[in-house]
XYZ file of C-alpha atoms in Angstrom:
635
model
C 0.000 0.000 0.000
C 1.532 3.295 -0.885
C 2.740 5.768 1.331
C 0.673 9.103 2.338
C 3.290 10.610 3.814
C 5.699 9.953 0.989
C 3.813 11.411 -1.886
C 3.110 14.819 0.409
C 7.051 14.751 0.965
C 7.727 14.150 -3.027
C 4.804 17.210 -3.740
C 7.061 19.330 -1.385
C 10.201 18.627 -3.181
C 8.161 19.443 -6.027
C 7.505 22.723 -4.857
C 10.472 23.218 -3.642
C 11.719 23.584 -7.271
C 9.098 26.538 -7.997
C 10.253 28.091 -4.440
C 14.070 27.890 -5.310
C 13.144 30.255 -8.756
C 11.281 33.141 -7.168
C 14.104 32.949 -4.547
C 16.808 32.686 -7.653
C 14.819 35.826 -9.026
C 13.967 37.712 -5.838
C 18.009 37.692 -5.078
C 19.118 39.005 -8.416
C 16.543 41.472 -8.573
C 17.784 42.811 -5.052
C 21.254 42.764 -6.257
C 20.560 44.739 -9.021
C 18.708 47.687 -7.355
C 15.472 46.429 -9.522
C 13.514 44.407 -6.620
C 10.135 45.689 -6.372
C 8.541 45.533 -3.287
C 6.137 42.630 -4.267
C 9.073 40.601 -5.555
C 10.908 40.725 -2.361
C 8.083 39.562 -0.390
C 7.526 36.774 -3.233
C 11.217 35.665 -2.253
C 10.775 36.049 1.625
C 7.506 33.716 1.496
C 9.261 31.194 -0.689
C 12.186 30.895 2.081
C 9.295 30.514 4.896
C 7.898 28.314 2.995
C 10.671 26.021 2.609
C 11.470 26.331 6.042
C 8.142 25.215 7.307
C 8.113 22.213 4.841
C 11.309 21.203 6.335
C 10.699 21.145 9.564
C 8.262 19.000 8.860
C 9.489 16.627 7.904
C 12.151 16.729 9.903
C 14.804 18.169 7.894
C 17.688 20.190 10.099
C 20.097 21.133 8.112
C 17.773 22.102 5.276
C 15.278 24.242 7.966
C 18.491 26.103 9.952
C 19.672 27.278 6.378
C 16.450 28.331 5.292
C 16.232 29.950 8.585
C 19.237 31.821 8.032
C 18.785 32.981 4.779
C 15.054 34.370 6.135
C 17.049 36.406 9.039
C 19.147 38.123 6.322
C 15.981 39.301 4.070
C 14.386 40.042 6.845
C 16.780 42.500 7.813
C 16.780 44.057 4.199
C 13.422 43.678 4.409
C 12.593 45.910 7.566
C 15.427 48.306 6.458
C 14.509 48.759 2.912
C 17.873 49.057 1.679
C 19.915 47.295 -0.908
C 22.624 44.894 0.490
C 26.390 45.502 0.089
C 28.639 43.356 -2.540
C 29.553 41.155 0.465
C 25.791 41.080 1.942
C 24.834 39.866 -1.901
C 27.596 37.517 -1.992
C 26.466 35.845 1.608
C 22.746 35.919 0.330
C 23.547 33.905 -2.522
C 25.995 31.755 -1.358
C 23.556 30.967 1.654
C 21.132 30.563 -1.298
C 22.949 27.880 -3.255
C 23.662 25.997 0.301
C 19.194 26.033 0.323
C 19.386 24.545 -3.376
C 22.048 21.978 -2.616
C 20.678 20.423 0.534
C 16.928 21.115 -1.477
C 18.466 18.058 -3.497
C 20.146 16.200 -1.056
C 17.486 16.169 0.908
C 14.999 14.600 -1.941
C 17.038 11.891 -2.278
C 17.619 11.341 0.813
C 15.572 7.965 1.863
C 16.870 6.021 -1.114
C 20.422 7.388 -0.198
C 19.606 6.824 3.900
C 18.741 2.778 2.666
C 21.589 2.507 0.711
C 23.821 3.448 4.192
C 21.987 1.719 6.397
C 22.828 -1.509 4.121
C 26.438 -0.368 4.267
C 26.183 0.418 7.937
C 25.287 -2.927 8.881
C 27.799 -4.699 6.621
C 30.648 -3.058 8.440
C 29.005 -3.838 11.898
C 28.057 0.166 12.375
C 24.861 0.838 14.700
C 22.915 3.695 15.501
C 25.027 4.513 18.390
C 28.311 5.502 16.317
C 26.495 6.643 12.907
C 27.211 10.156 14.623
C 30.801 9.325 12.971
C 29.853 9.174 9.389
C 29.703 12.758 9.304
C 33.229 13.256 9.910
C 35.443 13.262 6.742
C 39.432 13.576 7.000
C 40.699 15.309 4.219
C 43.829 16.352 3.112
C 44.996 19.519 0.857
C 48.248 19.004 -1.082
C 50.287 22.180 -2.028
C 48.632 24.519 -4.750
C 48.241 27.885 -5.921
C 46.461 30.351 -3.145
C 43.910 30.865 -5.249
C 43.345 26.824 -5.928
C 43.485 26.198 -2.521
C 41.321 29.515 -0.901
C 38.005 28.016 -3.683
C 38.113 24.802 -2.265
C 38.456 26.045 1.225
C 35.031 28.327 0.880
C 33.542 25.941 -0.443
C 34.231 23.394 2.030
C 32.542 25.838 4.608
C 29.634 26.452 2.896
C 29.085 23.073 3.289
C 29.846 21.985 7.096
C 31.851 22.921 10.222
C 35.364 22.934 8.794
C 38.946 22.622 10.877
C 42.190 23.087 9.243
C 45.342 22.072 10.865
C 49.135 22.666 9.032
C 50.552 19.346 7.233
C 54.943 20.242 7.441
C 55.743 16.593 6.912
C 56.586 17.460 3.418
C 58.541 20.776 4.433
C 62.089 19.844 3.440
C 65.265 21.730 4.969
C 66.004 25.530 4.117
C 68.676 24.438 2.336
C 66.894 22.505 -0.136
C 63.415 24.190 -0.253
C 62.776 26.086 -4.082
C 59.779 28.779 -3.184
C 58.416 27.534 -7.018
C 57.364 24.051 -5.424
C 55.196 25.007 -2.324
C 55.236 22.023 -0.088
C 52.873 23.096 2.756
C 49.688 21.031 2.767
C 47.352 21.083 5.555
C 44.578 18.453 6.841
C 40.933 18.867 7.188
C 38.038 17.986 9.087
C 34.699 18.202 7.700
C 31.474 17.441 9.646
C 28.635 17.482 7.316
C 25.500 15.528 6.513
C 26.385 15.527 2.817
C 28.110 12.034 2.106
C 31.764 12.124 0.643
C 29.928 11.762 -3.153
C 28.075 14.338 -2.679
C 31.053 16.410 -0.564
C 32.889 15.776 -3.853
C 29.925 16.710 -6.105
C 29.581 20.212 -4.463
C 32.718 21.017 -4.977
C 33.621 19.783 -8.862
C 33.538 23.266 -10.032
C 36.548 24.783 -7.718
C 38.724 21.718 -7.128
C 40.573 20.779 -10.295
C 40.887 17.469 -8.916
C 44.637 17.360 -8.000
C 44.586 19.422 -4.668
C 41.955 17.583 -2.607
C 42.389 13.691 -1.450
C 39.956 11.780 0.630
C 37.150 12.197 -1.457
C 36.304 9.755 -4.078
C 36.184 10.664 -7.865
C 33.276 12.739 -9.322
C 30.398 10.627 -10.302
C 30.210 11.531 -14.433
C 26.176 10.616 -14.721
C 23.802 13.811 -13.794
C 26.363 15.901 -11.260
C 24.971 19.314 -10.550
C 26.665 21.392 -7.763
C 23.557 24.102 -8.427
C 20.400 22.112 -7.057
C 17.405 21.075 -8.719
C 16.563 22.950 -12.303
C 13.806 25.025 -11.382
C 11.034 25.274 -13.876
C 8.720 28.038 -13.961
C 4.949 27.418 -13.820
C 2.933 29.237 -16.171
C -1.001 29.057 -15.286
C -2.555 26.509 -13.925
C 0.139 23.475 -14.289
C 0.160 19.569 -13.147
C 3.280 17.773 -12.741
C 4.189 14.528 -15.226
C 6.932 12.641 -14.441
C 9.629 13.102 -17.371
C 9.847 9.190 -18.358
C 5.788 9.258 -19.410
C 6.455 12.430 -21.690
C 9.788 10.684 -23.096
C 7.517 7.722 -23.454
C 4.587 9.744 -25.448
C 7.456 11.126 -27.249
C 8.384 7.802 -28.236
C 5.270 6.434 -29.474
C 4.528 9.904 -31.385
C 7.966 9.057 -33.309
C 6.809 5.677 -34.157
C 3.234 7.039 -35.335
C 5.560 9.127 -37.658
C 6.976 6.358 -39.426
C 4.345 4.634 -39.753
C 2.453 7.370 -41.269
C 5.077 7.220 -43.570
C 5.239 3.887 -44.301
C 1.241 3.732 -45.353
C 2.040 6.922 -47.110
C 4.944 4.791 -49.249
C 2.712 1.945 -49.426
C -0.219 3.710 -51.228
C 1.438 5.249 -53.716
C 3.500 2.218 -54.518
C -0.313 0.500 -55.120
C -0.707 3.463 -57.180
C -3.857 4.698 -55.137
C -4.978 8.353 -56.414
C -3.978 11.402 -54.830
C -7.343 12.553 -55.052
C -8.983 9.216 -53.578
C -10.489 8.880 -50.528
C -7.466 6.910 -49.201
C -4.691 9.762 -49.819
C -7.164 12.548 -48.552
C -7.293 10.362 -44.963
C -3.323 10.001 -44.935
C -2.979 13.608 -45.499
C -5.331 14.195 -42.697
C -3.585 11.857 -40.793
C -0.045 13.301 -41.781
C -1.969 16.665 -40.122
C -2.655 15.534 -36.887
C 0.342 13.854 -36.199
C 2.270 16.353 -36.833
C 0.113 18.835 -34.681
C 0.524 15.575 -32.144
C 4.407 15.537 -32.324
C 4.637 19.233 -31.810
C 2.283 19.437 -29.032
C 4.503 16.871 -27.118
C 7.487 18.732 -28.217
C 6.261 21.933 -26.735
C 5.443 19.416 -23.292
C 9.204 18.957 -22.953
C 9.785 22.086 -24.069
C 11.312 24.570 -20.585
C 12.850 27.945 -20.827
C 16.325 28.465 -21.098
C 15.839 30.970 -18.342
C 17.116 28.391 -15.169
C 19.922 27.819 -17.085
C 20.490 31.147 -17.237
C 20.321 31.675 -13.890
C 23.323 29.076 -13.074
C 25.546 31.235 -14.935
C 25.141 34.348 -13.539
C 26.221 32.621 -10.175
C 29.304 30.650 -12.285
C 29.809 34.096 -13.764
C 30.162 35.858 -10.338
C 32.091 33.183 -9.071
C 35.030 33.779 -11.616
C 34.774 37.292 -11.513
C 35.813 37.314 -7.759
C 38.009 34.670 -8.644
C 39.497 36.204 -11.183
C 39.287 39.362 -9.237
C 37.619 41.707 -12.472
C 34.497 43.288 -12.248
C 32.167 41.422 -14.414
C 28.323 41.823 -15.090
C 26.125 39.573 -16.656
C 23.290 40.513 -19.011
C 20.964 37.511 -19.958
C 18.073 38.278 -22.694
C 15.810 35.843 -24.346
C 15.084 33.937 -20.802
C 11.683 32.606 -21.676
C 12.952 31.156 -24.713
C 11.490 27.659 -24.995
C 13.618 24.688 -25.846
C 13.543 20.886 -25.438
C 14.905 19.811 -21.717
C 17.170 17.430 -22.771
C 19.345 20.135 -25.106
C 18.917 22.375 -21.730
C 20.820 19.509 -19.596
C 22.975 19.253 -22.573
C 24.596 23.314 -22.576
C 25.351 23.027 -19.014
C 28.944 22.205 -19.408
C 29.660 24.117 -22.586
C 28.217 27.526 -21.413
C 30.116 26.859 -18.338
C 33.697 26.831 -20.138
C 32.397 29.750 -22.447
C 31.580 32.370 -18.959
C 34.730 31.342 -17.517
C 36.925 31.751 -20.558
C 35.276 34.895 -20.869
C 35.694 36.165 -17.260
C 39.415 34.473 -17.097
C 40.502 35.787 -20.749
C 38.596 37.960 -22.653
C 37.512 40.443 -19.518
C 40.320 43.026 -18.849
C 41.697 43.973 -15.218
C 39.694 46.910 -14.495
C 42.948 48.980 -14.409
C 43.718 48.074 -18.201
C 39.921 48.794 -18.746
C 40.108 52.441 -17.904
C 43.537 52.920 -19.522
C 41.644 51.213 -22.666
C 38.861 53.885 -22.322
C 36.276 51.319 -21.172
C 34.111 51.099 -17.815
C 35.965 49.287 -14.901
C 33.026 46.723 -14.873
C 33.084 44.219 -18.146
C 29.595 43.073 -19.451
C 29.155 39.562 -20.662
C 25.866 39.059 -23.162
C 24.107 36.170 -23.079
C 20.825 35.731 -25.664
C 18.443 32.992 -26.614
C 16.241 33.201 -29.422
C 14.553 31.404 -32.256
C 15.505 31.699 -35.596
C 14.871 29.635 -38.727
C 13.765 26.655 -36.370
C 16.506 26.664 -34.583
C 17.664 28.166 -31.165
C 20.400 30.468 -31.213
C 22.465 31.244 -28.403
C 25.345 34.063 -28.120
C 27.473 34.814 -26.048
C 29.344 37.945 -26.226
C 31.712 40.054 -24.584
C 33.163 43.746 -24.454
C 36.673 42.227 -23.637
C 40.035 42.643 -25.537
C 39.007 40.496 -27.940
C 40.900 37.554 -29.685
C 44.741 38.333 -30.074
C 44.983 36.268 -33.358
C 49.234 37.457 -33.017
C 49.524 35.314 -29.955
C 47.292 32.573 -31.388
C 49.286 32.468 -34.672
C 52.371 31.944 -32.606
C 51.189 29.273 -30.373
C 49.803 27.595 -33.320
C 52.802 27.834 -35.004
C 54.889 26.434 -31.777
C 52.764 23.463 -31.859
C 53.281 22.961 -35.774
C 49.740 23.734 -36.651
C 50.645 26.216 -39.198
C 52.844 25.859 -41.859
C 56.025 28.533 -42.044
C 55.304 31.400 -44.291
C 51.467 30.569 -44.552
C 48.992 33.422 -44.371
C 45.609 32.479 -42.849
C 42.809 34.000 -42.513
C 41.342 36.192 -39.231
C 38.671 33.255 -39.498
C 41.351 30.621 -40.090
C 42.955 31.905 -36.749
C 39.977 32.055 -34.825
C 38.897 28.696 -35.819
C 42.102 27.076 -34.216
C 40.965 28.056 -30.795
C 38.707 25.238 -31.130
C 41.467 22.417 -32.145
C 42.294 19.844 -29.585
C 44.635 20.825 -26.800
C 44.735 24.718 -27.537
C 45.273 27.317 -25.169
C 47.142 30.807 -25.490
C 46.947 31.433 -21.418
C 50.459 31.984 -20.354
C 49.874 30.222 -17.070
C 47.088 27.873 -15.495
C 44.729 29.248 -13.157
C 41.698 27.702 -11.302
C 39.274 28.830 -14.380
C 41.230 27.945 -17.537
C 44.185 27.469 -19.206
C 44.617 23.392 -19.445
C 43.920 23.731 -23.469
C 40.644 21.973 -22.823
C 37.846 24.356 -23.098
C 36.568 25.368 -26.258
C 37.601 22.008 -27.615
C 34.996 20.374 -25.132
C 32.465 23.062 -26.084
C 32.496 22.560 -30.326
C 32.261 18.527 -29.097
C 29.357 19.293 -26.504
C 27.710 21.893 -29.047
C 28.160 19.194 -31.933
C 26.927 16.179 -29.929
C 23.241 18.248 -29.642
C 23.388 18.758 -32.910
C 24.478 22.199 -33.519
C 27.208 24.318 -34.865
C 29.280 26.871 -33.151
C 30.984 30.093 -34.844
C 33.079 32.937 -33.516
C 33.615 36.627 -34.483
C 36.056 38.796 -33.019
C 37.123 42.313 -33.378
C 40.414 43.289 -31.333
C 39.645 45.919 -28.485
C 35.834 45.963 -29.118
C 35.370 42.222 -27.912
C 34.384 38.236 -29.072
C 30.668 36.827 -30.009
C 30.083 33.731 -29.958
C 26.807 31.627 -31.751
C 25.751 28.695 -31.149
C 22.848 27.248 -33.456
C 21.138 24.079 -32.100
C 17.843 22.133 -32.882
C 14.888 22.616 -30.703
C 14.310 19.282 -30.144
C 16.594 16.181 -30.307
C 13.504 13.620 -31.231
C 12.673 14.665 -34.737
C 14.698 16.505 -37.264
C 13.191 18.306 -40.734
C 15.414 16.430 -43.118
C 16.227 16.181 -47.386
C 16.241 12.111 -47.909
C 18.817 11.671 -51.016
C 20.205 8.859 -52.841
C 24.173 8.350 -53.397
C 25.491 5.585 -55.323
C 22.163 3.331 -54.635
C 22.179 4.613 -50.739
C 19.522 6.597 -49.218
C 20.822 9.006 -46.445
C 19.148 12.252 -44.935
C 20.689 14.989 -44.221
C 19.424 17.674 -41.859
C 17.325 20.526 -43.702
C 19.004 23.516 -41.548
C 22.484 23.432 -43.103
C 21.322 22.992 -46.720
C 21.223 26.754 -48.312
C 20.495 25.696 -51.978
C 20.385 23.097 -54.299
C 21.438 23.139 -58.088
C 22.872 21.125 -60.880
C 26.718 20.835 -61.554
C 27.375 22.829 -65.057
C 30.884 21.278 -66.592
C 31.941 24.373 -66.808
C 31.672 25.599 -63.896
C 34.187 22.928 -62.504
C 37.468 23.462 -61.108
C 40.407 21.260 -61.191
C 43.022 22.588 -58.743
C 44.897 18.931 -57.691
C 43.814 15.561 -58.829
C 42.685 15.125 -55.566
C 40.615 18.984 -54.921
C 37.650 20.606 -57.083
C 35.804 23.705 -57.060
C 32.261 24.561 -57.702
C 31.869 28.337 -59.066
C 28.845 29.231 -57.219
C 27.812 32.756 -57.223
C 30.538 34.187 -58.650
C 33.334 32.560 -56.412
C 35.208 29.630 -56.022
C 33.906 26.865 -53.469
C 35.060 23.559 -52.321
C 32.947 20.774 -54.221
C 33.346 16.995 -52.614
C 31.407 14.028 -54.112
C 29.177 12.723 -51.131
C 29.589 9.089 -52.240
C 33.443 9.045 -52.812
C 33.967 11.183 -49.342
C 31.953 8.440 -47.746
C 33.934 5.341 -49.281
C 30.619 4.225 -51.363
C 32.639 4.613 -54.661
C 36.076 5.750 -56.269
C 36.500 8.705 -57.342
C 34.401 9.648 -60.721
C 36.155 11.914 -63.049
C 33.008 13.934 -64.217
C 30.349 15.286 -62.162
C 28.556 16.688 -64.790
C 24.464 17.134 -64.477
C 24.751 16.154 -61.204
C 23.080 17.927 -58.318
C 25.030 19.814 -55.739
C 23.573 20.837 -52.042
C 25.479 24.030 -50.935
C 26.056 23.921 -47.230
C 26.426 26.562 -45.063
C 27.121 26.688 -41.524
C 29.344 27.734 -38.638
C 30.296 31.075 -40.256
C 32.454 29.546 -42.818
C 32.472 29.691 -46.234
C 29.627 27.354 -48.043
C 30.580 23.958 -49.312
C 28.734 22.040 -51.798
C 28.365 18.416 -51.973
C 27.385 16.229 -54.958
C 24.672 13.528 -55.180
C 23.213 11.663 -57.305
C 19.290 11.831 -56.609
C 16.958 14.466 -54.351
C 13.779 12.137 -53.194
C 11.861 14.417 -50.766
C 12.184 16.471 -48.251
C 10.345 15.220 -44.575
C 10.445 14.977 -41.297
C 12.201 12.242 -39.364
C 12.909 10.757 -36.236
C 15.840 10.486 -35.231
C 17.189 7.338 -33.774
C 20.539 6.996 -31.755
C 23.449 4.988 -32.895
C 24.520 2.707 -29.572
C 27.448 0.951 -28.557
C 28.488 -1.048 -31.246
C 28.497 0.671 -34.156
C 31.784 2.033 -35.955
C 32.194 5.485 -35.066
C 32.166 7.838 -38.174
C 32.218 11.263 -37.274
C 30.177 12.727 -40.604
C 27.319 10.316 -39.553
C 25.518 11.261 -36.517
C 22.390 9.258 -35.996
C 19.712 7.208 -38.300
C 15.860 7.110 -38.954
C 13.785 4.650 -40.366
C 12.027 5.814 -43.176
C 8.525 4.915 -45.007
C 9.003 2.002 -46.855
C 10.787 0.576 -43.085
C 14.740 0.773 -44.132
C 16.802 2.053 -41.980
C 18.985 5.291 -43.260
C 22.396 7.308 -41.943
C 21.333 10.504 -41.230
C 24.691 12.590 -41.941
C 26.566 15.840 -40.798
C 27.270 17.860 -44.140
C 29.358 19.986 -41.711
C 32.033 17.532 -41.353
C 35.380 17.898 -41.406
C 35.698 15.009 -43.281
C 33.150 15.410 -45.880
C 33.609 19.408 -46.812
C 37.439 19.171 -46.539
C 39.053 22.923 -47.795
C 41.515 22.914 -45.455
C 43.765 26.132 -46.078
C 46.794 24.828 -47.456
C 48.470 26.067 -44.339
C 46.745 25.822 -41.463
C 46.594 22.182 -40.420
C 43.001 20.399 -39.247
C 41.016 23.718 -40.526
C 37.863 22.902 -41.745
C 37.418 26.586 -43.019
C 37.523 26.174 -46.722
C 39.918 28.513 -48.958
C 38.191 31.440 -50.274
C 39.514 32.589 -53.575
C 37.474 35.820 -54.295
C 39.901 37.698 -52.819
């Protein structure tokens, strides 16, 4: 028989996600100087509200925090006066503490079974579970600025003691100030487990400063609490796995809409019979269906949002700049699953930002600009996609330093002459970094090479425009929905694949002489007036040699990522649809120009490819090595 008592604590938990927002907005409005007076006391109630909800059910931790952070508005409150920088910084740290143990605390019966198992395996009673919330920890020699992140953090999260470590001190004689050798050990009472200890604190520890705290779990980490999601009118709550379910079975009404489609017309039934006028109908709903359930999963972007203004504040005092950060587009709708999916890429862009392209403020007002850098991030739709950028009014991209770290690492070829775009494209090759030193942010030569990945695992493309002294915009272009895809089904050399609608600008038919010989093994298309790369879709993908004439056949020009367009030759355009898209899993050779497959109507299975690839638009510029930015030749 179920539980009463559990389903009111899972409603409350519920809630508790809807609470955490209005706090989330009631904080940054105050911050800002913009809190009206009915927004603060939204905020205020949401904090009492959590607190009485707690206590409750019994909840310490999670009621003496919420407690707290209800004694600090309250003194705003009766004051009516804006809080210092430090008073904002305490009310939101106090406020992510809330989220954190928000989540903890929601999972905390399965997580209180799973130690109670443990307990008794190791012979541990009640009587001396009081010692699981001791951890001994131990902080090996680092930077100060390593080592003062993971020690705030630490705090936030328990009663912390520190106590020197000088068995690693060696004599004066032998000690190099370079290799700092002091280390100190910790003890950390807390109600957090070491996982979730270790969880909290990802975001500040690089992982070689801290021991006694097992690795990072890699599945759904978040050190920012539950993603809030903002009701609008009267709501109910769904569990995610029916919707995902729904969305399932919507997919596999699309194909086999398609397939009766395929089979009608292959009985050659009229298209102005009874028969086709019901499929069309039927073609109708479901796709009214499909995008109803799409716009189900759909959340704004606006709680992801919200993380990085606290990620971006957390860098700036870092970092030690003055850094603002202006969000617009918030209520921008897209599907949850590409949300979970920007978390870490946006991450590494703010940071980079903050770390690299923000001035000191001193250099700021020497450079003419306000002490306080501004960081722009926007969501909108366009073209059925979502757009994202991410600008700033930094220093820009010093394409001088990246041409010589590019050239120290043999990436460009002695006396070659790239391209501003060229240049700026290498910041997104594997292991490249022009910080001169590594810092707790960045500077490991992994970040923007794990953003194009992330960006190009949803789906989307990523370009960059920079102008020196003015500052660096960045756009990211991804699909609204990872479960069906608007798609041109072709044929090359007797293969059906699809490839995605969005990058295809134009289509038209290969004139002889408008070919382009430059090596036996590169061609050209003159489209528009200008030379472009032209690569024969079926030879790129090994389905036949190379064919010497190309001659009436059709080209798609692809465009995408700010680069020049591309055009790719195939042999036959069959229609133009939508499809569902199904994963590839374990298993399956990894190609990088194909990304998924669909089944289509008549029930075979087809690649759905990435025009985009490296692999398939070549044009690398004959110096710069693993460019995909084709060679222009207008110029």
């Amino acid at each position: 028989m179920p539980d009463p008592m559990e389903e009111i604590r899972k409603g409350f938990f519920q809630e508790c996600e809807e609470l955490l927002e209005v706090i989330t907005d009631g904080l940054d409005a105050l911050r800002t100087g913009n809190a009206p007076q009915d927004g603060f006391d939204a905020a205020f109630r949401a904090v009492h509200s959590i607190k009485g909800g707690a206590a409750a059910f019994g909840l310490a931790d999670l009621t003496d925090t919420a407690n707290e952070l209800e004694t600090h508005l309250s003194r705003h409150r009766s004051k009516k006066s804006l809080p210092s920088t430090t008073e904002a910084g305490d009310l939101e740290r106090i406020a992510d503490r809330l989220a954190r143990l928000v989540s903890v605390a929601a999972e905390g019966r399965s997580a209180a079974g799973q130690q109670l198992k443990s307990d008794e395996a190791h012979g541990r009673t009640d009587d001396d579970a009081s010692e699981q919330d001791l951890l001994s920890l131990s902080l090996s020699p680092g930077t100060d600025e390593d080592i003062q992140q993971v020690l705030t953090e630490l705090r936030a999260l328990g009663d912390l003691s520190i106590s020197p470590d000088l068995s690693a001190l060696p004599r004066l004689e032998e000690w190099f100030p370079e290799t700092p050798k002091l280390g100190w050990t910790l003890t950390l009472r807390t109600e957090l487990s070491a996982h979730e200890v270790r969880e909290a604190i990802a975001h500040h520890d690089p992982g070689q400063l801290l021991r006694g705290l097992p690795e990072p779990r890699t599945a759904e980490a978040s050190t920012e609490g539950p993603t809030p999601i903002s009701p609008k009118g009267h709501t109910i709550r769904v569990e995610l796995d029916r919707v995902d379910r729904l969305m399932n079975l919507v997919g596999e009404l699309v194909i086999n809409q398609a397939m009766l489609t395929r089979s009608a017309s292959d009985l050659g039934v009229r298209g102005n019979s009874d028969h086709m006028i019901g499929l069309e109908d039927l073609m109708r709903l479901t796709r009214d269906l499909q995008d109803s359930v799409m716009q189900i999963r759909a959340q704004p972007i606006k709680p992801l949002f919200q993380r990085m203004a606290r990620i971006c504040r957390e860098a700036a005092l870092t970092s030690g700049k003055e850094v603002d950060l202006v969000t617009e587009g918030q209520e921008t709708e897209i599907d949850k699953t590409v949300i979970e999916g920007l978390v870490d890429p946006l991450t590494h862009m703010i940071r980079n930002a903050v770390d690299h392209a923000i001035e000191a403020p001193g250099a700021r007002k020497t450079a003419g600009k306000p002490t306080r850098g501004v960081i722009t991030l926007c969501a909108s739709h366009r073209s059925g996609q979502l757009i994202l950028e991410i600008a700033d009014d930094g220093a820009g991209i010093d394409r001088g330093k990246v041409r010589a770290r590019a050239e120290a690492k043999g990436m460009i070829t002695p006396g070659a002459e790239p391209s501003d775009a060229e240049l700026d494209h290498l910041l997104f090759m594997p292991g490249f970094s022009t910080a001169a030193s590594l810092s707790s942010l960045s500077g490991r030569g992994v970040g923007m090479d794990v953003v194009r990945s992330a960006v190009l695992g949803l789906g989307g493309r990523i370009s960059v425009d920079s102008t020196p002294g003015t500052g660096t915009r960045f756009e990211i272009s991804l699909p609204l929905t990872l479960a069906v895809l608007d798609a041109m089904v072709v044929s090359v050399a007797d293969q059906t694949l699809v490839l995605p609608l969005s990058t295809i600008h134009e289509t038209i038919t290969i004139r002889r002489e408008d070919m382009l010989e430059l090596t036996p093994a590169a061609r050209m298309l003159r489209y528009q007036g200008r030379p472009i790369m032209l690569s024969d879709l079926g030879e790129a993908l090994g389905y036949h040699g190379r064919r010497k004439d190309l001659h009436d056949r059709i080209a798609l020009i692809i465009d995408g990522e700010g680069r020049a367009p591309t055009a790719l030759a195939i042999d036959e355009i069959h229609e133009q649809r939508q499809v569902v898209i199904k994963g590839l899993q374990e298993g399956f050779s990894a190609a990088s120009s194909v990304s998924a497959a669909t089944i289509l109507g008549d029930g075979r299975i087809a690649l759905i490819i990435d025009p985009l690839d490296q692999s398939l638009t070549g044009g690398s510029h004959p110096g710069v090595r693993g460019s995909a930015i084709p060679l222009d030749l207008s110029a």
